[in-house]
XYZ file of N, CA and C in Angstrom:
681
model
N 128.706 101.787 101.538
C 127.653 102.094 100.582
C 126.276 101.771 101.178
N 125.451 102.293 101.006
C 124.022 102.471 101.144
C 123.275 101.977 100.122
N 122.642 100.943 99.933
C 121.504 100.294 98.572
C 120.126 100.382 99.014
N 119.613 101.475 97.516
C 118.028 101.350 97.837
C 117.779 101.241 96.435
N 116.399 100.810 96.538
C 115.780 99.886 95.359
C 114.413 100.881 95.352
N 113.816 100.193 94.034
C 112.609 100.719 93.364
C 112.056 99.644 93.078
N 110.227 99.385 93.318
C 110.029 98.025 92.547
C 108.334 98.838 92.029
N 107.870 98.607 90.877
C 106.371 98.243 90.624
C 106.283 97.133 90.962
N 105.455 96.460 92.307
C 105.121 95.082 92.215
C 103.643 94.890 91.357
N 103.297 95.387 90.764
C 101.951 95.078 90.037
C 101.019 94.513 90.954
N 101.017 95.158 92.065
C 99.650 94.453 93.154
C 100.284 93.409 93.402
N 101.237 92.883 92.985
C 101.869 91.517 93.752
C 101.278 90.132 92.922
N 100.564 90.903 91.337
C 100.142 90.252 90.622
C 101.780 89.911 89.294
N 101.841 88.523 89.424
C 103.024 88.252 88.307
C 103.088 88.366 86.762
N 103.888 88.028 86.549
C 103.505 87.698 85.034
C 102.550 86.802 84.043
N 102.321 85.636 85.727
C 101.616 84.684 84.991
C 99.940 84.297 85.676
N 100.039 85.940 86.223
C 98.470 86.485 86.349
C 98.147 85.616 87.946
N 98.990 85.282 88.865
C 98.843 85.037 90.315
C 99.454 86.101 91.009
N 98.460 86.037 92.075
C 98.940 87.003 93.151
C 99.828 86.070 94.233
N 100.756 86.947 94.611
C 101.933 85.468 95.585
C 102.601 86.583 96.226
N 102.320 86.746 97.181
C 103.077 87.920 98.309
C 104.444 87.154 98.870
N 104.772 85.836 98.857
C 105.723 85.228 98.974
C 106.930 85.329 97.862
N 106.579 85.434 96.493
C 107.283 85.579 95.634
C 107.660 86.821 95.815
N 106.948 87.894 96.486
C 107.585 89.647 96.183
C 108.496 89.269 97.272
N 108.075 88.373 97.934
C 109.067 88.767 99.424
C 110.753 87.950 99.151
N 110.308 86.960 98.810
C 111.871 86.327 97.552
C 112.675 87.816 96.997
N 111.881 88.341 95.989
C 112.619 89.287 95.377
C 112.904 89.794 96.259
N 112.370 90.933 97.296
C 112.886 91.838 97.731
C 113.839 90.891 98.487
N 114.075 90.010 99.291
C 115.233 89.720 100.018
C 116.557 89.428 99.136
N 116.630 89.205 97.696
C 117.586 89.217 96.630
C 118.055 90.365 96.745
N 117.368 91.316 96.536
C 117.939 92.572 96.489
C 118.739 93.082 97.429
N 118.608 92.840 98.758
C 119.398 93.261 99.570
C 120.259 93.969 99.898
N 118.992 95.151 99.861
C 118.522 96.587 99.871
C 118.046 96.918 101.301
N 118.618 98.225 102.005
C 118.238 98.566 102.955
C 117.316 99.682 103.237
N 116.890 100.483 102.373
C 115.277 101.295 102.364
C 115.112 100.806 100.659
N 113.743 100.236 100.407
C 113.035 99.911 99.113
C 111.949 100.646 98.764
N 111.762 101.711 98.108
C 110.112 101.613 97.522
C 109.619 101.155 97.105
N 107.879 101.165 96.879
C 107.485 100.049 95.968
C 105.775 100.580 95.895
N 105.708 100.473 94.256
C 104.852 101.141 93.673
C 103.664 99.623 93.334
N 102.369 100.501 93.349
C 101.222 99.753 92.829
C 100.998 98.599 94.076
N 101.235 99.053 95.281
C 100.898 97.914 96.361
C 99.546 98.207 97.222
N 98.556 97.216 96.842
C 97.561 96.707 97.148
C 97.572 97.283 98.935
N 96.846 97.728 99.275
C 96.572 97.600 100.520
C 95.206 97.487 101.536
N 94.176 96.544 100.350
C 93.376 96.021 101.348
C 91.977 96.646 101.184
N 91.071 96.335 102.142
C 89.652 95.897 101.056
C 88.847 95.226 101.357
N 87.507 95.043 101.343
C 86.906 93.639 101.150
C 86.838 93.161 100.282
N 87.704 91.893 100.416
C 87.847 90.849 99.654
C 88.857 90.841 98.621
N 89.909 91.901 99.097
C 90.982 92.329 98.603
C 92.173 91.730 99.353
N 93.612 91.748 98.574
C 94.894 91.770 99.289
C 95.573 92.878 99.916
N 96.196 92.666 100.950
C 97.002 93.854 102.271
C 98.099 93.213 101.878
N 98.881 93.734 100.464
C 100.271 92.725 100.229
C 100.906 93.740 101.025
N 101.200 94.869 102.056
C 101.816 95.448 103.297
C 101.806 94.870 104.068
N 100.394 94.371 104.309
C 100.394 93.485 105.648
C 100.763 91.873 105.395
N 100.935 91.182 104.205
C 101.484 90.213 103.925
C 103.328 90.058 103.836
N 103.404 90.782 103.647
C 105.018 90.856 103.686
C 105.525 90.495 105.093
N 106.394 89.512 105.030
C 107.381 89.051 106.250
C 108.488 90.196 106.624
N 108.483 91.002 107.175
C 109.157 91.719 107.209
C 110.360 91.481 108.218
N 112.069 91.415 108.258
C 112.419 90.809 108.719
C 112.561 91.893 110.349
N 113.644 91.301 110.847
C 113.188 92.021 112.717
C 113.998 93.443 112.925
N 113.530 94.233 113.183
C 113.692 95.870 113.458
C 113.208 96.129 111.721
N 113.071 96.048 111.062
C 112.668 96.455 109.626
C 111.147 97.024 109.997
N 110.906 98.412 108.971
C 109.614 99.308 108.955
C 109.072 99.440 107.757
N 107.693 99.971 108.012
C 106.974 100.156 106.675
C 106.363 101.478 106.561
N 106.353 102.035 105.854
C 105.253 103.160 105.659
C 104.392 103.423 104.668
N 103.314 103.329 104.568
C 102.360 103.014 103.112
C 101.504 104.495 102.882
N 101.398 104.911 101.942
C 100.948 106.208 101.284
C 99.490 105.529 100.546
N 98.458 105.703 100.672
C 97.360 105.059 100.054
C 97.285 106.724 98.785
N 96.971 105.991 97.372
C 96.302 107.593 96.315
C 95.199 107.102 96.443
N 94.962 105.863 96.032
C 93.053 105.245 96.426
C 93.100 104.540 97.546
N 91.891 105.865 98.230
C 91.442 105.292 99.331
C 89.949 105.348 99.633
N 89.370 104.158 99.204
C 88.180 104.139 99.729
C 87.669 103.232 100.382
N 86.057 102.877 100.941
C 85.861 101.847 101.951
C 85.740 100.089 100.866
N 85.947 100.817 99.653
C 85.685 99.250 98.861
C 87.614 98.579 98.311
N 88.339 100.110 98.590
C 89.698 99.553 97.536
C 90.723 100.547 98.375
N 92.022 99.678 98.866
C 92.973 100.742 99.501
C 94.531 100.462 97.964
N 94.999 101.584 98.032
C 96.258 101.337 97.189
C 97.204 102.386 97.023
N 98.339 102.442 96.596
C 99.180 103.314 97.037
C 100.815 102.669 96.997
N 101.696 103.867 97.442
C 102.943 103.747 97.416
C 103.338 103.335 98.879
N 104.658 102.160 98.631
C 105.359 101.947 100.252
C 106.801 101.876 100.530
N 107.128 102.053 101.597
C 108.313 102.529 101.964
C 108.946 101.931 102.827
N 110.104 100.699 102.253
C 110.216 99.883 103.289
C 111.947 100.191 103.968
N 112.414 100.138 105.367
C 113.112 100.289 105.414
C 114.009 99.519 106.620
N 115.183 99.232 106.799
C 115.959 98.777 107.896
C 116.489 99.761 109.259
N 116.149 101.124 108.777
C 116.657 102.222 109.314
C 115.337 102.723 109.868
N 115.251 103.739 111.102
C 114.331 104.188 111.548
C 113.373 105.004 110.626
N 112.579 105.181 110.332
C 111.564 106.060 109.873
C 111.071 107.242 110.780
N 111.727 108.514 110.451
C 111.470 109.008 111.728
C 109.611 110.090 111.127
N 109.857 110.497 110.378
C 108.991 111.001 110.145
C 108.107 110.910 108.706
N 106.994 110.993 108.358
C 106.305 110.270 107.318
C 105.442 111.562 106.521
N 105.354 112.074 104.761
C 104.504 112.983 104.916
C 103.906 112.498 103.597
N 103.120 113.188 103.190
C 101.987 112.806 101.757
C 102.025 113.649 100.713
N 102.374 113.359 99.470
C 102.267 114.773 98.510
C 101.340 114.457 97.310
N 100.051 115.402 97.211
C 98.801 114.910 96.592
C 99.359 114.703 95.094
N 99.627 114.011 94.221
C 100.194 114.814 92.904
C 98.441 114.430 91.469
N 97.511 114.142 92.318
C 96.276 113.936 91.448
C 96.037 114.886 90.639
N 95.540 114.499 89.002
C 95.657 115.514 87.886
C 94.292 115.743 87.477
N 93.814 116.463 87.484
C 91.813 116.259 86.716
C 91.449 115.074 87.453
N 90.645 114.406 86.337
C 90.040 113.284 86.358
C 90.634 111.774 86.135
N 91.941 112.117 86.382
C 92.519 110.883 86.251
C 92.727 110.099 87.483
N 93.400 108.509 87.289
C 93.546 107.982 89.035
C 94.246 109.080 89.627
N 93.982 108.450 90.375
C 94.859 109.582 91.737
C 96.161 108.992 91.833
N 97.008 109.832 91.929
C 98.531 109.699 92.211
C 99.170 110.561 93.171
N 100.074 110.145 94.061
C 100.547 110.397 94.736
C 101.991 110.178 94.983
N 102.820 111.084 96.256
C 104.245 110.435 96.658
C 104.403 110.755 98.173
N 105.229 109.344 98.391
C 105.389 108.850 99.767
C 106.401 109.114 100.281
N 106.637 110.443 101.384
C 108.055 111.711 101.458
C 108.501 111.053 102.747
N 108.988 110.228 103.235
C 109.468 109.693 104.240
C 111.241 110.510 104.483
N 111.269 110.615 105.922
C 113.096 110.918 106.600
C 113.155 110.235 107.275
N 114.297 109.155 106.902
C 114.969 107.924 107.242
C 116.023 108.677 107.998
N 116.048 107.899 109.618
C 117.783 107.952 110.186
C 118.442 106.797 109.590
N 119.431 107.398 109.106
C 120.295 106.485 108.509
C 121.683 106.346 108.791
N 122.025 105.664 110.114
C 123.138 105.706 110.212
C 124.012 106.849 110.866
N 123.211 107.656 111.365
C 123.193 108.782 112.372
C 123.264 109.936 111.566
N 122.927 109.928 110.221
C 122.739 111.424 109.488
C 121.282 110.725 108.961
N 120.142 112.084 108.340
C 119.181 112.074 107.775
C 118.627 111.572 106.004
N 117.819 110.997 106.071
C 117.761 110.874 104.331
C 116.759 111.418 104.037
N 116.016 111.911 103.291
C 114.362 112.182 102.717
C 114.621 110.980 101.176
N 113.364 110.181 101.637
C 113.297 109.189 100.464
C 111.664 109.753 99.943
N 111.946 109.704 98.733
C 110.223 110.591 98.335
C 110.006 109.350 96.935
N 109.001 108.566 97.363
C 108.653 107.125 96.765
C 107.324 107.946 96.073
N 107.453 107.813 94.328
C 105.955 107.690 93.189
C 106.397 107.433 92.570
N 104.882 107.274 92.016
C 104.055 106.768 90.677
C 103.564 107.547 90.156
N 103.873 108.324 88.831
C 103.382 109.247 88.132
C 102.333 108.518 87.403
N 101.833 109.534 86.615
C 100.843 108.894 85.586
C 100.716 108.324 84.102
N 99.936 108.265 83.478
C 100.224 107.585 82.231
C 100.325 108.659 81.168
N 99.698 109.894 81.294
C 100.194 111.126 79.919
C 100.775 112.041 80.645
N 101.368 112.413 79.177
C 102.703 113.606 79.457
C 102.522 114.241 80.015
N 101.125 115.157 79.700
C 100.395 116.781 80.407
C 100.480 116.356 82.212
N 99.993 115.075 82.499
C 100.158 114.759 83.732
C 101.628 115.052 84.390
N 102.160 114.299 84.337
C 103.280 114.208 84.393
C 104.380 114.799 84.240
N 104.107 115.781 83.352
C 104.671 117.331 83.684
C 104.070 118.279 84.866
N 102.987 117.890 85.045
C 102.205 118.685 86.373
C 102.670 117.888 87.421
N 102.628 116.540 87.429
C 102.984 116.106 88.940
C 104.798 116.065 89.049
N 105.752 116.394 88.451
C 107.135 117.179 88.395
C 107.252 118.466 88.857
N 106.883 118.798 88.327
C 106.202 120.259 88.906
C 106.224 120.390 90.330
N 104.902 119.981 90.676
C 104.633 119.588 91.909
C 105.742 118.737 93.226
N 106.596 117.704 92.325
C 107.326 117.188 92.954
C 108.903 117.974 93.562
N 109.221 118.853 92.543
C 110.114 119.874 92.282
C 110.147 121.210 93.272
N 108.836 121.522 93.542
C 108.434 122.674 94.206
C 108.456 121.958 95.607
N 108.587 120.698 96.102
C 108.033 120.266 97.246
C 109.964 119.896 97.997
N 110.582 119.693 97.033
C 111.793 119.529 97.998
C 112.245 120.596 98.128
N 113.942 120.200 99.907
C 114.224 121.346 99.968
C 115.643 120.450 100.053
N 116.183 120.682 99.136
C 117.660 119.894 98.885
C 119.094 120.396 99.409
N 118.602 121.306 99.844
C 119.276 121.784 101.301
C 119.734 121.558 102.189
N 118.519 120.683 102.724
C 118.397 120.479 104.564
C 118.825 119.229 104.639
N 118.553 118.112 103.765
C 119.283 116.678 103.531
C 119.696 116.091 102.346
N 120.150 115.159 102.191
C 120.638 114.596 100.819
C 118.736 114.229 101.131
N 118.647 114.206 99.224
C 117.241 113.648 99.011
C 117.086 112.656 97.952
N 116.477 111.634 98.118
C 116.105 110.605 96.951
C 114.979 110.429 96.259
N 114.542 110.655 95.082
C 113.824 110.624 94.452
C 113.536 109.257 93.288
N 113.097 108.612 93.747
C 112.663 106.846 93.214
C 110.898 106.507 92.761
N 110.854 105.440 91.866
C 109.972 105.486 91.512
C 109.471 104.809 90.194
N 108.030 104.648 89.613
C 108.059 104.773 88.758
C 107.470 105.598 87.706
N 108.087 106.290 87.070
C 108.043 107.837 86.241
C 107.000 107.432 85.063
N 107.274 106.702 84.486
C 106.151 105.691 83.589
C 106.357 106.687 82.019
N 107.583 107.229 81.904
C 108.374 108.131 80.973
C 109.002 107.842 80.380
N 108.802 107.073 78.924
C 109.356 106.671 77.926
C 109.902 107.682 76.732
N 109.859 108.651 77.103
C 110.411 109.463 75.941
C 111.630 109.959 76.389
N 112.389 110.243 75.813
C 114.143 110.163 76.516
C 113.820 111.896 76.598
N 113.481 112.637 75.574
C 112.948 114.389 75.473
C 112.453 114.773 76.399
N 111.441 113.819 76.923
C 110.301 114.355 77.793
C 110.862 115.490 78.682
N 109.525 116.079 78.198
C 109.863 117.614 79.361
C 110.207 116.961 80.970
N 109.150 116.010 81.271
C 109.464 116.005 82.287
C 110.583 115.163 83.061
N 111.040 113.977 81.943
C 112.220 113.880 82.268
C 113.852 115.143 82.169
N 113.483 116.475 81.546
C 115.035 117.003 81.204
C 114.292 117.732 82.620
N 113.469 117.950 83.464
C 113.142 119.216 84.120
C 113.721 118.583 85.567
N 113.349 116.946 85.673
C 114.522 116.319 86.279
C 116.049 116.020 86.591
N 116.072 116.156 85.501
C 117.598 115.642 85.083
C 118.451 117.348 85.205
N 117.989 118.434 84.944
C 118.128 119.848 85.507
C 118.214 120.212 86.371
N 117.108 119.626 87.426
C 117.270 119.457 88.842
C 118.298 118.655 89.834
N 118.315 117.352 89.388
C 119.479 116.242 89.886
C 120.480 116.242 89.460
N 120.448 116.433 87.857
C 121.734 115.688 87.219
C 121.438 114.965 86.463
N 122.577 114.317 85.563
C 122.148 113.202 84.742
C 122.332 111.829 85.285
N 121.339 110.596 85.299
C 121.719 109.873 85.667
C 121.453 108.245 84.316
N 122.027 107.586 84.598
C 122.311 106.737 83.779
C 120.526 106.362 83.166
N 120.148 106.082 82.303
C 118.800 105.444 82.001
C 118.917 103.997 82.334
N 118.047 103.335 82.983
C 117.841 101.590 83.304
C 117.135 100.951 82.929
N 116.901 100.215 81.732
C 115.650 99.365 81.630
C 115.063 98.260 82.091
N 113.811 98.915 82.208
C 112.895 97.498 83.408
C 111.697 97.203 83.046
N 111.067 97.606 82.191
C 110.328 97.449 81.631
C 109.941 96.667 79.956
N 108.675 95.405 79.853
C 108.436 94.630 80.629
C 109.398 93.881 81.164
N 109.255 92.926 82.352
C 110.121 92.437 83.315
C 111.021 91.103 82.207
N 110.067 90.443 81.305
C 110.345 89.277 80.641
C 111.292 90.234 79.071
N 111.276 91.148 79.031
C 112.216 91.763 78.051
C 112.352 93.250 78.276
N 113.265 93.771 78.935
C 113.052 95.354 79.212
C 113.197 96.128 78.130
N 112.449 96.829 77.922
C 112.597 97.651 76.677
C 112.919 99.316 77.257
N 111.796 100.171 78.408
C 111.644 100.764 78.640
C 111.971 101.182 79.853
N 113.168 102.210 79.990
C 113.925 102.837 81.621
C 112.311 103.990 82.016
N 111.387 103.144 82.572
C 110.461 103.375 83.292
C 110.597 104.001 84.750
N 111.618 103.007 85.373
C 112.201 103.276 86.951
C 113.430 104.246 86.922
N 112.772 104.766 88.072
C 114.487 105.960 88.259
C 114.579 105.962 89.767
N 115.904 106.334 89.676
C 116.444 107.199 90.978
C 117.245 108.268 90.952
N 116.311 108.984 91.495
C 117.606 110.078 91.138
C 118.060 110.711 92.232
N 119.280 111.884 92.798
C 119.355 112.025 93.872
C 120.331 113.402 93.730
N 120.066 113.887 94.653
C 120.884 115.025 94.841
C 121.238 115.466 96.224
N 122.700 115.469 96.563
C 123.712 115.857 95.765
C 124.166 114.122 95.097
N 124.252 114.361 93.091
C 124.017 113.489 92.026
C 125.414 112.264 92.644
N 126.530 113.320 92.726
C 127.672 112.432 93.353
C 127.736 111.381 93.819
N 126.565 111.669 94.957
C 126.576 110.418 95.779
C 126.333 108.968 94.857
N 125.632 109.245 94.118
C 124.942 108.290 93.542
C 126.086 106.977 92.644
N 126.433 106.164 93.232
C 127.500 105.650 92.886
C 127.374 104.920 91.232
N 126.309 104.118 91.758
C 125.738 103.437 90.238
C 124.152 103.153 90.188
N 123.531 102.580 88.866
C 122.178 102.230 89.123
C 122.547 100.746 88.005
N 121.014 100.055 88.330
C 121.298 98.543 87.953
C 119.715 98.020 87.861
N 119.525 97.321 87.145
C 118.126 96.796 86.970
C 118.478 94.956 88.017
N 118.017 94.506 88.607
C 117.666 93.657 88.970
C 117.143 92.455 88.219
N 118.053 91.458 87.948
C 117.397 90.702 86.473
C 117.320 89.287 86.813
N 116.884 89.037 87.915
C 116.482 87.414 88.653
C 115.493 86.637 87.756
N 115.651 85.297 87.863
C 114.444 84.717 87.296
C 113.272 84.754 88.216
N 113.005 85.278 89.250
C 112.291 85.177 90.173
C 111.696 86.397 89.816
N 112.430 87.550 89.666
C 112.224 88.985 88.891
C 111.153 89.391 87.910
N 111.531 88.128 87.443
C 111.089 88.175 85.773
C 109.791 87.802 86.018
N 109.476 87.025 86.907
C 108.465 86.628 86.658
C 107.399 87.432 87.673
N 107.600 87.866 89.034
C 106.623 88.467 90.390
C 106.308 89.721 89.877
N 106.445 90.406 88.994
C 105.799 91.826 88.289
C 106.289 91.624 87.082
N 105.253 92.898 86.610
C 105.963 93.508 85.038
C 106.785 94.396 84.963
N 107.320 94.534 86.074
C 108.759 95.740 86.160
C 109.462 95.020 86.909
N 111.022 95.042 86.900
C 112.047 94.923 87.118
C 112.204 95.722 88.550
N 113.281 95.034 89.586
C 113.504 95.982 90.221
C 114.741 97.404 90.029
N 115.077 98.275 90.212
C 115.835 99.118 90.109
C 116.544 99.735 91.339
N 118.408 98.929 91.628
C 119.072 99.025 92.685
C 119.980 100.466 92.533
N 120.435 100.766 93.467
C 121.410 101.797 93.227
C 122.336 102.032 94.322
N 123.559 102.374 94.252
C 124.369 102.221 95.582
C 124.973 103.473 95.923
N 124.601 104.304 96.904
C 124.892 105.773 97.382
C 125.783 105.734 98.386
N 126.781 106.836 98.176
C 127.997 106.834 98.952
C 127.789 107.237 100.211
N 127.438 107.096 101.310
C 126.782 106.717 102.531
C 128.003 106.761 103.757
N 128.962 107.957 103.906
C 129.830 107.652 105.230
C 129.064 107.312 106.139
């Protein structure tokens, strides 16, 4: 089996309003998970945190960071951490009007001597969005050429939502997980979804006390059938 994870680290800001790049790095080694995404990570600034460049990353392990804001005062964005080579890295704009900018982080992992496409976002906060950046996300794979993973956080609380069934049409159905907030989940915020759906053995929220406390989301594991 193959385990990859999903995390919002909230900037690496906790529950109890500290930033502690040591505590994300706790979680993620719990998880013990071999490619992770991870949404809302800080990357640097004046007078800002590089929680990318703070992370201990352990030895042959890679990173790949997708900045949606990027400017000379604030860097931030989606990242892509993995144990497996990263062979190639790409960017998919999914920004709506005038809202933040959002994006997803389309990485192909060697994995074990066959290919993965791991495609790491963060959608936005309204529907109209979020049906446009599906859209967008939908039109951009080619589920063909490799098994593909689609992780994240969807930020899609309506079980109807268009843009969750336009997913679930595309992949399959996959179990709902709640991770949201971290100190009581109410809301299957995080997904993974994947196609071909099969593979997808199980999904699991991550429910550490360490968890609970280094973001307001939960992490979200899943274990893919991986000859």
């Amino acid at each position: 089996m193959l385990r990859i994870a999903t995390w919002n680290v909230h900037e690496g800001v906790g529950t109890d309003g500290r930033y502690d790049s040591r505590r994300i790095v706790r979680v993620l080694r719990e998880l013990e998970a071999e490619v992770i995404a991870l949404q809302e990570v800080p990357l640097g600034g004046p007078g800002r945190h590089d929680l990318a460049a703070d992370i201990d990353l352990p030895p042959g392990w890679e990173i790949a960071v997708g900045a949606t804001l990027d400017t000379p005062a604030r860097r931030f964005g989606n990242a892509v951490l993995s144990r497996y080579p990263i062979e190639e890295v790409r960017s998919i704009d999914l920004s709506f009007g005038r809202r933040e900018p959002r994006g997803a982080l389309d990485a192909d992992i060697e994995c074990r001597g066959r290919r993965l496409r791991v495609v790491a976002t963060h959608l936005g906060l309204r529907a109209a969005e979020r049906r446009a950046q599906v859209r967008r996300l939908l039109a951009a794979f080619d589920t063909d050429r490799m098994p593909v993973v689609l992780l994240g956080d969807l930020n899609e609380w309506f079980v109807r939502g268009r843009a969750l069934l336009w997913l679930r049409a595309h992949f399959g159905a996959v179990p709902p997980v709640r991770s949201f907030p971290s100190c009581m989940p109410l809301f299957a915020l995080d997904r993974i979804w994947m196609h071909p759906v099969e593979r997808l053995v199980d999904v699991r929220a991550h429910r550490s006390p360490a968890a609970r406390v280094a973001s307001d989301h939960l992490p979200v594991i899943a274990r893919i059938d991986w000859p």
